[in-house]
PDB file of C-alpha atoms in Angstrom:
ATOM      1  CA  MET A  98       2.873   7.782  14.578  1.00  0.00           C
ATOM      2  CA  ILE A  99       1.460   6.878  11.173  1.00  0.00           C
ATOM      3  CA  LEU A 100      -1.545   4.556  11.376  1.00  0.00           C
ATOM      4  CA  THR A 101      -2.067   2.058   8.560  1.00  0.00           C
ATOM      5  CA  VAL A 102      -5.326   0.138   8.146  1.00  0.00           C
ATOM      6  CA  THR A 103      -5.311  -3.256   6.417  1.00  0.00           C
ATOM      7  CA  LEU A 104      -8.783  -4.745   6.632  1.00  0.00           C
ATOM      8  CA  ASN A 105      -7.788  -7.711   4.455  1.00  0.00           C
ATOM      9  CA  ALA A 106      -4.329  -8.588   5.752  1.00  0.00           C
ATOM     10  CA  ALA A 107      -2.487 -11.562   4.290  1.00  0.00           C
ATOM     11  CA  LEU A 108       0.373 -13.922   4.842  1.00  0.00           C
ATOM     12  CA  ASP A 109       2.528 -13.402   1.749  1.00  0.00           C
ATOM     13  CA  LEU A 110       4.319 -16.474   0.414  1.00  0.00           C
ATOM     14  CA  THR A 111       7.012 -15.986  -2.216  1.00  0.00           C
ATOM     15  CA  TYR A 112       8.143 -19.061  -4.151  1.00  0.00           C
ATOM     16  CA  ARG A 113      11.180 -18.894  -6.433  1.00  0.00           C
ATOM     17  CA  VAL A 114      11.492 -21.432  -9.248  1.00  0.00           C
ATOM     18  CA  PRO A 115      14.221 -21.718 -11.901  1.00  0.00           C
ATOM     19  CA  ARG A 116      11.664 -21.384 -14.708  1.00  0.00           C
ATOM     20  CA  LEU A 117       7.861 -21.207 -14.549  1.00  0.00           C
ATOM     21  CA  ARG A 118       6.151 -23.481 -17.071  1.00  0.00           C
ATOM     22  CA  PRO A 119       2.363 -24.011 -17.185  1.00  0.00           C
ATOM     23  CA  HIS A 120       0.976 -27.543 -16.804  1.00  0.00           C
ATOM     24  CA  THR A 121       4.146 -28.925 -15.154  1.00  0.00           C
ATOM     25  CA  SER A 122       5.440 -29.632 -11.655  1.00  0.00           C
ATOM     26  CA  HIS A 123       8.044 -27.292 -10.186  1.00  0.00           C
ATOM     27  CA  ARG A 124      10.706 -27.711  -7.536  1.00  0.00           C
ATOM     28  CA  VAL A 125      10.697 -24.570  -5.373  1.00  0.00           C
ATOM     29  CA  ALA A 126      14.241 -23.262  -4.966  1.00  0.00           C
ATOM     30  CA  GLU A 127      13.288 -20.841  -2.182  1.00  0.00           C
ATOM     31  CA  ALA A 128      10.167 -20.106  -0.112  1.00  0.00           C
ATOM     32  CA  VAL A 129       9.765 -17.003   2.067  1.00  0.00           C
ATOM     33  CA  GLU A 130       6.887 -15.872   4.329  1.00  0.00           C
ATOM     34  CA  ARG A 131       6.174 -12.207   5.114  1.00  0.00           C
ATOM     35  CA  PRO A 132       3.301 -10.240   6.701  1.00  0.00           C
ATOM     36  CA  GLY A 133       1.264  -8.928   3.788  1.00  0.00           C
ATOM     37  CA  GLY A 134      -1.660  -6.818   2.738  1.00  0.00           C
ATOM     38  CA  LYS A 135      -1.160  -3.296   1.438  1.00  0.00           C
ATOM     39  CA  GLY A 136      -1.173  -1.405   4.741  1.00  0.00           C
ATOM     40  CA  LEU A 137       1.178  -3.865   6.420  1.00  0.00           C
ATOM     41  CA  ASN A 138       3.606  -3.450   3.525  1.00  0.00           C
ATOM     42  CA  VAL A 139       3.336   0.330   3.924  1.00  0.00           C
ATOM     43  CA  SER A 140       4.111   0.123   7.638  1.00  0.00           C
ATOM     44  CA  ARG A 141       7.122  -2.142   7.121  1.00  0.00           C
ATOM     45  CA  VAL A 142       8.633   0.344   4.687  1.00  0.00           C
ATOM     46  CA  LEU A 143       7.769   3.315   6.912  1.00  0.00           C
ATOM     47  CA  ALA A 144       9.525   1.663   9.837  1.00  0.00           C
ATOM     48  CA  ARG A 145      12.616   1.047   7.707  1.00  0.00           C
ATOM     49  CA  LEU A 146      12.515   4.705   6.625  1.00  0.00           C
ATOM     50  CA  GLY A 147      12.653   5.695  10.307  1.00  0.00           C
ATOM     51  CA  HIS A 148       8.979   6.503  11.051  1.00  0.00           C
ATOM     52  CA  ALA A 149       6.943   5.132  13.953  1.00  0.00           C
ATOM     53  CA  THR A 150       3.919   3.278  12.617  1.00  0.00           C
ATOM     54  CA  THR A 151       1.014   1.215  13.929  1.00  0.00           C
ATOM     55  CA  VAL A 152      -0.806  -1.455  11.936  1.00  0.00           C
ATOM     56  CA  THR A 153      -4.447  -2.285  12.488  1.00  0.00           C
ATOM     57  CA  GLY A 154      -7.074  -4.377  10.735  1.00  0.00           C
ATOM     58  CA  PHE A 155      -7.948  -8.031  11.270  1.00  0.00           C
ATOM     59  CA  ALA A 156      -5.963 -11.213  11.925  1.00  0.00           C
ATOM     60  CA  GLY A 157      -7.170 -14.725  12.747  1.00  0.00           C
ATOM     61  CA  GLY A 158      -6.516 -18.452  12.516  1.00  0.00           C
ATOM     62  CA  PRO A 159      -3.137 -20.154  12.056  1.00  0.00           C
ATOM     63  CA  THR A 160      -2.075 -17.812   9.242  1.00  0.00           C
ATOM     64  CA  GLY A 161      -2.995 -14.838  11.418  1.00  0.00           C
ATOM     65  CA  GLU A 162      -0.818 -16.197  14.232  1.00  0.00           C
ATOM     66  CA  THR A 163       2.095 -16.615  11.828  1.00  0.00           C
ATOM     67  CA  LEU A 164       1.558 -13.116  10.451  1.00  0.00           C
ATOM     68  CA  ARG A 165       1.628 -11.563  13.936  1.00  0.00           C
ATOM     69  CA  ALA A 166       4.774 -13.487  14.868  1.00  0.00           C
ATOM     70  CA  LEU A 167       6.469 -12.147  11.746  1.00  0.00           C
ATOM     71  CA  LEU A 168       5.298  -8.620  12.585  1.00  0.00           C
ATOM     72  CA  ALA A 169       6.947  -8.969  15.995  1.00  0.00           C
ATOM     73  CA  THR A 170      10.201  -9.833  14.244  1.00  0.00           C
ATOM     74  CA  THR A 171       9.848  -6.754  12.025  1.00  0.00           C
ATOM     75  CA  ALA A 172       9.231  -4.604  15.094  1.00  0.00           C
ATOM     76  CA  ALA A 173      12.404  -5.936  16.705  1.00  0.00           C
ATOM     77  CA  ASP A 174      14.415  -5.386  13.518  1.00  0.00           C
ATOM     78  CA  THR A 175      13.274  -1.741  13.268  1.00  0.00           C
ATOM     79  CA  ALA A 176      13.962  -0.733  16.882  1.00  0.00           C
ATOM     80  CA  GLY A 177      10.307  -0.990  17.854  1.00  0.00           C
ATOM     81  CA  ARG A 178       9.079   1.504  15.267  1.00  0.00           C
ATOM     82  CA  LEU A 179       6.259  -0.882  14.218  1.00  0.00           C
ATOM     83  CA  THR A 180       3.376  -1.642  16.585  1.00  0.00           C
ATOM     84  CA  ASP A 181       0.807  -4.424  16.096  1.00  0.00           C
ATOM     85  CA  ALA A 182      -2.774  -3.314  16.865  1.00  0.00           C
ATOM     86  CA  LEU A 183      -4.598  -5.908  14.737  1.00  0.00           C
ATOM     87  CA  VAL A 184      -8.043  -7.021  15.913  1.00  0.00           C
ATOM     88  CA  PRO A 185      -8.507 -10.803  16.374  1.00  0.00           C
ATOM     89  CA  ILE A 186     -11.232 -12.570  14.380  1.00  0.00           C
ATOM     90  CA  ALA A 187     -12.662 -16.094  14.236  1.00  0.00           C
ATOM     91  CA  GLY A 188     -11.863 -16.578  10.550  1.00  0.00           C
ATOM     92  CA  SER A 189      -8.434 -17.326   9.149  1.00  0.00           C
ATOM     93  CA  THR A 190      -6.268 -14.637   7.575  1.00  0.00           C
ATOM     94  CA  ARG A 191      -5.876 -15.148   3.834  1.00  0.00           C
ATOM     95  CA  ARG A 192      -2.711 -16.099   1.995  1.00  0.00           C
ATOM     96  CA  THR A 193      -1.198 -14.643  -1.150  1.00  0.00           C
ATOM     97  CA  VAL A 194       1.298 -16.551  -3.251  1.00  0.00           C
ATOM     98  CA  GLY A 195       3.853 -14.968  -5.566  1.00  0.00           C
ATOM     99  CA  VAL A 196       5.752 -17.318  -7.879  1.00  0.00           C
ATOM    100  CA  VAL A 197       8.992 -15.759  -9.147  1.00  0.00           C
ATOM    101  CA  ASP A 198      10.439 -17.078 -12.389  1.00  0.00           C
ATOM    102  CA  ALA A 199      14.199 -16.772 -11.791  1.00  0.00           C
ATOM    103  CA  SER A 200      14.952 -16.985 -15.525  1.00  0.00           C
ATOM    104  CA  THR A 201      13.010 -13.795 -16.314  1.00  0.00           C
ATOM    105  CA  GLY A 202      12.464 -12.113 -12.946  1.00  0.00           C
ATOM    106  CA  ASP A 203       8.712 -12.018 -13.636  1.00  0.00           C
ATOM    107  CA  THR A 204       6.162 -12.873 -10.932  1.00  0.00           C
ATOM    108  CA  THR A 205       2.798 -14.666 -11.077  1.00  0.00           C
ATOM    109  CA  GLN A 206       0.487 -13.642  -8.215  1.00  0.00           C
ATOM    110  CA  LEU A 207      -2.322 -15.697  -6.613  1.00  0.00           C
ATOM    111  CA  ASN A 208      -4.515 -13.939  -4.012  1.00  0.00           C
ATOM    112  CA  GLU A 209      -7.139 -15.505  -1.747  1.00  0.00           C
ATOM    113  CA  THR A 210     -10.352 -13.551  -1.062  1.00  0.00           C
ATOM    114  CA  GLY A 211     -10.137 -13.275   2.721  1.00  0.00           C
ATOM    115  CA  PRO A 212     -12.191 -14.292   5.779  1.00  0.00           C
ATOM    116  CA  ALA A 213     -15.786 -13.232   6.456  1.00  0.00           C
ATOM    117  CA  ILE A 214     -15.984 -10.492   9.112  1.00  0.00           C
ATOM    118  CA  THR A 215     -18.926 -10.518  11.537  1.00  0.00           C
ATOM    119  CA  ALA A 216     -20.832  -7.435  12.675  1.00  0.00           C
ATOM    120  CA  ALA A 217     -19.340  -7.827  16.160  1.00  0.00           C
ATOM    121  CA  GLU A 218     -15.803  -7.990  14.736  1.00  0.00           C
ATOM    122  CA  TRP A 219     -16.407  -4.871  12.635  1.00  0.00           C
ATOM    123  CA  ALA A 220     -17.691  -3.049  15.735  1.00  0.00           C
ATOM    124  CA  ALA A 221     -14.578  -4.117  17.665  1.00  0.00           C
ATOM    125  CA  PHE A 222     -12.376  -2.771  14.885  1.00  0.00           C
ATOM    126  CA  THR A 223     -14.121   0.611  14.695  1.00  0.00           C
ATOM    127  CA  ALA A 224     -13.735   1.007  18.461  1.00  0.00           C
ATOM    128  CA  ARG A 225      -9.999   0.196  18.188  1.00  0.00           C
ATOM    129  CA  TYR A 226      -9.612   2.612  15.264  1.00  0.00           C
ATOM    130  CA  ALA A 227     -11.176   5.460  17.240  1.00  0.00           C
ATOM    131  CA  GLN A 228      -8.689   4.856  20.059  1.00  0.00           C
ATOM    132  CA  LEU A 229      -5.705   4.705  17.715  1.00  0.00           C
ATOM    133  CA  LEU A 230      -6.615   8.036  16.127  1.00  0.00           C
ATOM    134  CA  ASP A 231      -5.688   9.704  19.432  1.00  0.00           C
ATOM    135  CA  ASP A 232      -1.975   9.291  18.606  1.00  0.00           C
ATOM    136  CA  ALA A 233      -2.054   9.316  14.791  1.00  0.00           C
ATOM    137  CA  ARG A 234      -0.309  11.997  12.738  1.00  0.00           C
ATOM    138  CA  ALA A 235      -1.672  10.504   9.495  1.00  0.00           C
ATOM    139  CA  VAL A 236      -3.739   7.523   8.358  1.00  0.00           C
ATOM    140  CA  ALA A 237      -3.293   5.238   5.360  1.00  0.00           C
ATOM    141  CA  LEU A 238      -6.357   3.170   4.393  1.00  0.00           C
ATOM    142  CA  CYS A 239      -5.155   0.417   2.109  1.00  0.00           C
ATOM    143  CA  GLY A 240      -6.352  -2.544   0.126  1.00  0.00           C
ATOM    144  CA  SER A 241      -9.460  -4.591  -0.492  1.00  0.00           C
ATOM    145  CA  LEU A 242     -12.356  -5.182   1.876  1.00  0.00           C
ATOM    146  CA  PRO A 243     -12.952  -8.716   3.188  1.00  0.00           C
ATOM    147  CA  PRO A 244     -16.468 -10.202   3.026  1.00  0.00           C
ATOM    148  CA  GLY A 245     -18.781  -8.784   5.671  1.00  0.00           C
ATOM    149  CA  VAL A 246     -17.185  -5.329   5.887  1.00  0.00           C
ATOM    150  CA  PRO A 247     -19.514  -2.535   4.673  1.00  0.00           C
ATOM    151  CA  VAL A 248     -18.641  -1.288   1.196  1.00  0.00           C
ATOM    152  CA  GLY A 249     -18.626   2.261   2.588  1.00  0.00           C
ATOM    153  CA  ALA A 250     -16.124   1.339   5.314  1.00  0.00           C
ATOM    154  CA  TYR A 251     -13.323   3.563   4.037  1.00  0.00           C
ATOM    155  CA  ALA A 252     -15.653   6.536   3.658  1.00  0.00           C
ATOM    156  CA  GLN A 253     -16.667   6.067   7.307  1.00  0.00           C
ATOM    157  CA  LEU A 254     -13.033   5.846   8.460  1.00  0.00           C
ATOM    158  CA  ILE A 255     -12.043   8.915   6.415  1.00  0.00           C
ATOM    159  CA  ARG A 256     -14.808  10.973   7.993  1.00  0.00           C
ATOM    160  CA  GLN A 257     -13.734   9.881  11.495  1.00  0.00           C
ATOM    161  CA  ALA A 258     -10.159  10.996  10.855  1.00  0.00           C
ATOM    162  CA  ARG A 259     -11.211  14.273   9.224  1.00  0.00           C
ATOM    163  CA  THR A 260     -13.276  15.270  12.269  1.00  0.00           C
ATOM    164  CA  ARG A 261      -9.951  15.247  14.152  1.00  0.00           C
ATOM    165  CA  ASP A 262      -8.021  17.045  11.379  1.00  0.00           C
ATOM    166  CA  ILE A 263      -5.871  13.955  10.743  1.00  0.00           C
ATOM    167  CA  PRO A 264      -4.732  13.678   7.097  1.00  0.00           C
ATOM    168  CA  VAL A 265      -5.776  10.522   5.231  1.00  0.00           C
ATOM    169  CA  LEU A 266      -4.345   8.667   2.236  1.00  0.00           C
ATOM    170  CA  LEU A 267      -6.655   6.188   0.492  1.00  0.00           C
ATOM    171  CA  ASP A 268      -5.355   3.309  -1.640  1.00  0.00           C
ATOM    172  CA  THR A 269      -8.112   0.948  -2.753  1.00  0.00           C
ATOM    173  CA  SER A 270     -10.249   0.194  -5.812  1.00  0.00           C
ATOM    174  CA  GLY A 271     -13.772  -0.285  -7.112  1.00  0.00           C
ATOM    175  CA  GLU A 272     -16.814   0.798  -5.121  1.00  0.00           C
ATOM    176  CA  PRO A 273     -14.820   1.319  -1.875  1.00  0.00           C
ATOM    177  CA  LEU A 274     -12.666   3.814  -3.807  1.00  0.00           C
ATOM    178  CA  ARG A 275     -15.672   5.595  -5.295  1.00  0.00           C
ATOM    179  CA  ARG A 276     -17.338   6.015  -1.921  1.00  0.00           C
ATOM    180  CA  GLY A 277     -14.049   6.835  -0.219  1.00  0.00           C
ATOM    181  CA  VAL A 278     -13.215   9.629  -2.666  1.00  0.00           C
ATOM    182  CA  ALA A 279     -16.594  11.237  -1.939  1.00  0.00           C
ATOM    183  CA  ALA A 280     -15.554  11.465   1.748  1.00  0.00           C
ATOM    184  CA  ARG A 281     -12.732  13.829   0.664  1.00  0.00           C
ATOM    185  CA  PRO A 282      -9.441  12.123   1.567  1.00  0.00           C
ATOM    186  CA  ASP A 283      -6.283  14.219   1.422  1.00  0.00           C
ATOM    187  CA  ILE A 284      -4.594  11.901  -1.106  1.00  0.00           C
ATOM    188  CA  VAL A 285      -5.844   9.017  -3.212  1.00  0.00           C
ATOM    189  CA  LYS A 286      -3.243   6.699  -4.770  1.00  0.00           C
ATOM    190  CA  PRO A 287      -4.876   4.564  -7.475  1.00  0.00           C
ATOM    191  CA  ASN A 288      -3.081   2.803 -10.282  1.00  0.00           C
ATOM    192  CA  ALA A 289      -4.003   3.593 -13.895  1.00  0.00           C
ATOM    193  CA  ALA A 290      -6.617   0.824 -14.147  1.00  0.00           C
ATOM    194  CA  GLU A 291      -8.264   1.766 -10.844  1.00  0.00           C
ATOM    195  CA  LEU A 292      -8.356   5.428 -11.857  1.00  0.00           C
ATOM    196  CA  ALA A 293      -9.930   4.564 -15.210  1.00  0.00           C
ATOM    197  CA  ALA A 294     -12.538   2.361 -13.525  1.00  0.00           C
ATOM    198  CA  LEU A 295     -13.404   5.201 -11.132  1.00  0.00           C
ATOM    199  CA  THR A 296     -13.756   7.924 -13.759  1.00  0.00           C
ATOM    200  CA  GLY A 297     -14.376   6.162 -17.082  1.00  0.00           C
ATOM    201  CA  SER A 298     -11.382   7.913 -18.658  1.00  0.00           C
ATOM    202  CA  THR A 299      -8.195   6.164 -19.795  1.00  0.00           C
ATOM    203  CA  ASP A 300      -6.290   9.454 -20.018  1.00  0.00           C
ATOM    204  CA  PRO A 301      -4.463   9.720 -16.658  1.00  0.00           C
ATOM    205  CA  VAL A 302      -4.505  13.519 -16.490  1.00  0.00           C
ATOM    206  CA  ARG A 303      -8.196  13.801 -17.322  1.00  0.00           C
ATOM    207  CA  ALA A 304      -9.022  10.942 -14.945  1.00  0.00           C
ATOM    208  CA  ALA A 305      -7.013  12.437 -12.069  1.00  0.00           C
ATOM    209  CA  LEU A 306      -8.711  15.810 -12.538  1.00  0.00           C
ATOM    210  CA  ASP A 307     -12.071  14.022 -12.444  1.00  0.00           C
ATOM    211  CA  ALA A 308     -11.069  12.229  -9.215  1.00  0.00           C
ATOM    212  CA  ARG A 309     -10.280  15.604  -7.649  1.00  0.00           C
ATOM    213  CA  ARG A 310     -13.672  16.930  -8.705  1.00  0.00           C
ATOM    214  CA  ARG A 311     -15.255  13.905  -7.021  1.00  0.00           C
ATOM    215  CA  GLY A 312     -13.662  14.847  -3.695  1.00  0.00           C
ATOM    216  CA  ALA A 313      -9.969  13.884  -3.524  1.00  0.00           C
ATOM    217  CA  HIS A 314      -7.787  16.762  -2.355  1.00  0.00           C
ATOM    218  CA  ALA A 315      -4.815  15.394  -4.311  1.00  0.00           C
ATOM    219  CA  VAL A 316      -4.326  12.414  -6.652  1.00  0.00           C
ATOM    220  CA  ALA A 317      -1.066  10.481  -6.946  1.00  0.00           C
ATOM    221  CA  ALA A 318      -1.614   7.884  -9.671  1.00  0.00           C
ATOM    222  CA  SER A 319       0.786   4.975 -10.185  1.00  0.00           C
ATOM    223  CA  LEU A 320       1.446   4.453 -13.894  1.00  0.00           C
ATOM    224  CA  GLY A 321       3.540   1.277 -13.658  1.00  0.00           C
ATOM    225  CA  THR A 322       6.818   1.510 -15.543  1.00  0.00           C
ATOM    226  CA  ASP A 323       5.870   5.076 -16.576  1.00  0.00           C
ATOM    227  CA  GLY A 324       6.173   6.249 -12.962  1.00  0.00           C
ATOM    228  CA  MET A 325       3.648   8.440 -11.190  1.00  0.00           C
ATOM    229  CA  LEU A 326       1.385  11.398 -11.937  1.00  0.00           C
ATOM    230  CA  ALA A 327       0.394  13.816  -9.161  1.00  0.00           C
ATOM    231  CA  ILE A 328      -2.336  16.426  -9.526  1.00  0.00           C
ATOM    232  CA  THR A 329      -2.524  18.565  -6.391  1.00  0.00           C
ATOM    233  CA  PRO A 330      -3.578  22.029  -5.245  1.00  0.00           C
ATOM    234  CA  ASP A 331       0.123  22.994  -5.500  1.00  0.00           C
ATOM    235  CA  GLY A 332       0.630  21.869  -9.081  1.00  0.00           C
ATOM    236  CA  THR A 333       0.872  18.887 -11.410  1.00  0.00           C
ATOM    237  CA  TRP A 334       3.964  16.683 -11.815  1.00  0.00           C
ATOM    238  CA  ARG A 335       5.091  13.506 -13.524  1.00  0.00           C
ATOM    239  CA  ALA A 336       7.836  11.380 -11.982  1.00  0.00           C
ATOM    240  CA  THR A 337       9.623   8.606 -13.857  1.00  0.00           C
ATOM    241  CA  PRO A 338      11.974   5.892 -12.589  1.00  0.00           C
ATOM    242  CA  PRO A 339      15.623   5.833 -13.710  1.00  0.00           C
ATOM    243  CA  ALA A 340      15.131   2.687 -15.808  1.00  0.00           C
ATOM    244  CA  ARG A 341      12.592  -0.008 -16.614  1.00  0.00           C
ATOM    245  CA  LEU A 342      13.102  -2.676 -13.976  1.00  0.00           C
ATOM    246  CA  LYS A 343      12.490  -6.405 -13.948  1.00  0.00           C
ATOM    247  CA  GLY A 344      11.694  -8.136 -10.701  1.00  0.00           C
ATOM    248  CA  ASN A 345       8.894  -8.773  -8.232  1.00  0.00           C
ATOM    249  CA  PRO A 346       6.440  -5.847  -8.333  1.00  0.00           C
ATOM    250  CA  THR A 347       4.441  -7.098  -5.334  1.00  0.00           C
ATOM    251  CA  GLY A 348       4.373  -4.319  -2.759  1.00  0.00           C
ATOM    252  CA  ALA A 349       5.951  -1.706  -5.042  1.00  0.00           C
ATOM    253  CA  GLY A 350       2.805   0.437  -4.972  1.00  0.00           C
ATOM    254  CA  ASP A 351       2.685   0.092  -1.189  1.00  0.00           C
ATOM    255  CA  SER A 352       6.288   1.283  -0.964  1.00  0.00           C
ATOM    256  CA  ALA A 353       5.270   4.304  -3.050  1.00  0.00           C
ATOM    257  CA  VAL A 354       2.560   5.055  -0.470  1.00  0.00           C
ATOM    258  CA  ALA A 355       5.148   4.851   2.313  1.00  0.00           C
ATOM    259  CA  GLY A 356       7.433   7.164   0.383  1.00  0.00           C
ATOM    260  CA  LEU A 357       4.655   9.704  -0.128  1.00  0.00           C
ATOM    261  CA  LEU A 358       3.544   9.586   3.504  1.00  0.00           C
ATOM    262  CA  SER A 359       7.005   9.823   5.007  1.00  0.00           C
ATOM    263  CA  ALA A 360       8.026  12.756   2.804  1.00  0.00           C
ATOM    264  CA  TRP A 361       4.674  14.468   3.384  1.00  0.00           C
ATOM    265  CA  LEU A 362       5.057  14.356   7.164  1.00  0.00           C
ATOM    266  CA  GLU A 363       8.649  15.548   6.855  1.00  0.00           C
ATOM    267  CA  GLY A 364       7.311  18.682   5.158  1.00  0.00           C
ATOM    268  CA  LEU A 365       8.900  18.015   1.765  1.00  0.00           C
ATOM    269  CA  PRO A 366       7.349  19.570  -1.358  1.00  0.00           C
ATOM    270  CA  TRP A 367       5.454  17.431  -3.852  1.00  0.00           C
ATOM    271  CA  PRO A 368       8.364  16.900  -6.282  1.00  0.00           C
ATOM    272  CA  ASP A 369      10.471  15.455  -3.450  1.00  0.00           C
ATOM    273  CA  ARG A 370       7.557  13.316  -2.252  1.00  0.00           C
ATOM    274  CA  LEU A 371       7.272  11.834  -5.729  1.00  0.00           C
ATOM    275  CA  ARG A 372      11.030  11.361  -6.003  1.00  0.00           C
ATOM    276  CA  ARG A 373      11.074   9.331  -2.794  1.00  0.00           C
ATOM    277  CA  ALA A 374       7.949   7.377  -3.749  1.00  0.00           C
ATOM    278  CA  ILE A 375       9.424   6.330  -7.097  1.00  0.00           C
ATOM    279  CA  ALA A 376      12.860   5.501  -5.676  1.00  0.00           C
ATOM    280  CA  VAL A 377      11.575   3.284  -2.877  1.00  0.00           C
ATOM    281  CA  SER A 378       9.090   1.650  -5.255  1.00  0.00           C
ATOM    282  CA  ALA A 379      11.881   0.841  -7.721  1.00  0.00           C
ATOM    283  CA  ALA A 380      13.983  -0.547  -4.866  1.00  0.00           C
ATOM    284  CA  THR A 381      11.055  -2.818  -3.935  1.00  0.00           C
ATOM    285  CA  VAL A 382      10.859  -4.278  -7.451  1.00  0.00           C
ATOM    286  CA  ARG A 383      14.564  -5.076  -7.208  1.00  0.00           C
ATOM    287  CA  ALA A 384      14.218  -6.800  -3.813  1.00  0.00           C
ATOM    288  CA  PRO A 385      14.041 -10.610  -3.912  1.00  0.00           C
ATOM    289  CA  VAL A 386      11.077 -10.859  -1.506  1.00  0.00           C
ATOM    290  CA  ALA A 387       7.583  -9.339  -1.821  1.00  0.00           C
ATOM    291  CA  GLY A 388       7.036  -6.173   0.181  1.00  0.00           C
ATOM    292  CA  GLU A 389      10.681  -5.476   1.052  1.00  0.00           C
ATOM    293  CA  PHE A 390      13.022  -2.905  -0.449  1.00  0.00           C
ATOM    294  CA  ASP A 391      16.721  -2.835  -1.178  1.00  0.00           C
ATOM    295  CA  ALA A 392      18.207   0.095   0.767  1.00  0.00           C
ATOM    296  CA  ASP A 393      21.246   0.409  -1.522  1.00  0.00           C
ATOM    297  CA  ALA A 394      19.032   0.378  -4.613  1.00  0.00           C
ATOM    298  CA  TYR A 395      16.867   3.081  -3.025  1.00  0.00           C
ATOM    299  CA  GLU A 396      19.838   5.380  -2.358  1.00  0.00           C
ATOM    300  CA  ALA A 397      21.130   4.807  -5.883  1.00  0.00           C
ATOM    301  CA  ALA A 398      17.754   5.475  -7.527  1.00  0.00           C
ATOM    302  CA  LEU A 399      16.805   8.601  -5.561  1.00  0.00           C
ATOM    303  CA  PRO A 400      18.957  11.139  -7.444  1.00  0.00           C
ATOM    304  CA  LEU A 401      18.072   9.541 -10.810  1.00  0.00           C
ATOM    305  CA  VAL A 402      14.277   9.917 -10.549  1.00  0.00           C
ATOM    306  CA  LYS A 403      13.056  12.585 -12.972  1.00  0.00           C
ATOM    307  CA  VAL A 404      10.255  14.884 -11.829  1.00  0.00           C
ATOM    308  CA  VAL A 405       8.828  17.441 -14.255  1.00  0.00           C
ATOM    309  CA  ALA A 406       5.992  19.934 -13.923  1.00  0.00           C
ATOM    310  CA  VAL A 407       3.111  19.333 -16.323  1.00  0.00           C
TER     311      VAL A 407
END
């Protein structure tokens, strides 16, 4: 199975309004709840792509209970390919709110910080993580760190997986990314802003090369509507989506991670990994709800993704 770690899980709320106007009241045309946080989004997409996956991290309070109930529904809908191994905490799982303007398709995102994690809760998680590594074929470490979790947490988790020869993908930002890269993950998947903040360079190629020198085995950088750049030991490629898409981008980067991981474990070469990552990401933007993807849009986009060697 593929293990995803979401230390700052969330209950994602998507509100759809006819038109979003500042300083006014809005009548919500539709409201949808989904389990959220980057790793949980990755696991949902992996399960829909046919891969067994386990989610771990933290969940607590009423929002945590709702999140776990929704995960159980996802597990049932994907023939049990998704397993919940979240660690309970005293604090309440955060919420994220995406407001979709139906007139434009654009989304405004509001994210809570997350609950404070105690030393005992962190110890309980690290014990659970060590157990879950026994059955993991790959690990995805995703998202922000909640208060109380050591800033070097991802570096610690990468080293634990590497001692067992389990490949690791890291998708985070800021100081956790800097420390995590130094622990030599197999793939890092920053966006352009996160890569620039890590390296000080706004040129994606130069920045990705710098990230590899800092310890990343391979870098797959999301470039928004410009697609993705991958600099790897096997070569360098750029992948671009078939068209510029309007919609809800929440979870699109997480879908790209799922695409990369699934294709990687299927033994596909890097160009095909990027093709799948871009296609499923584009299909997520087109989906009406955060963190889902439109299967028909994915199949239609896959042959249209352009991948060129750089």
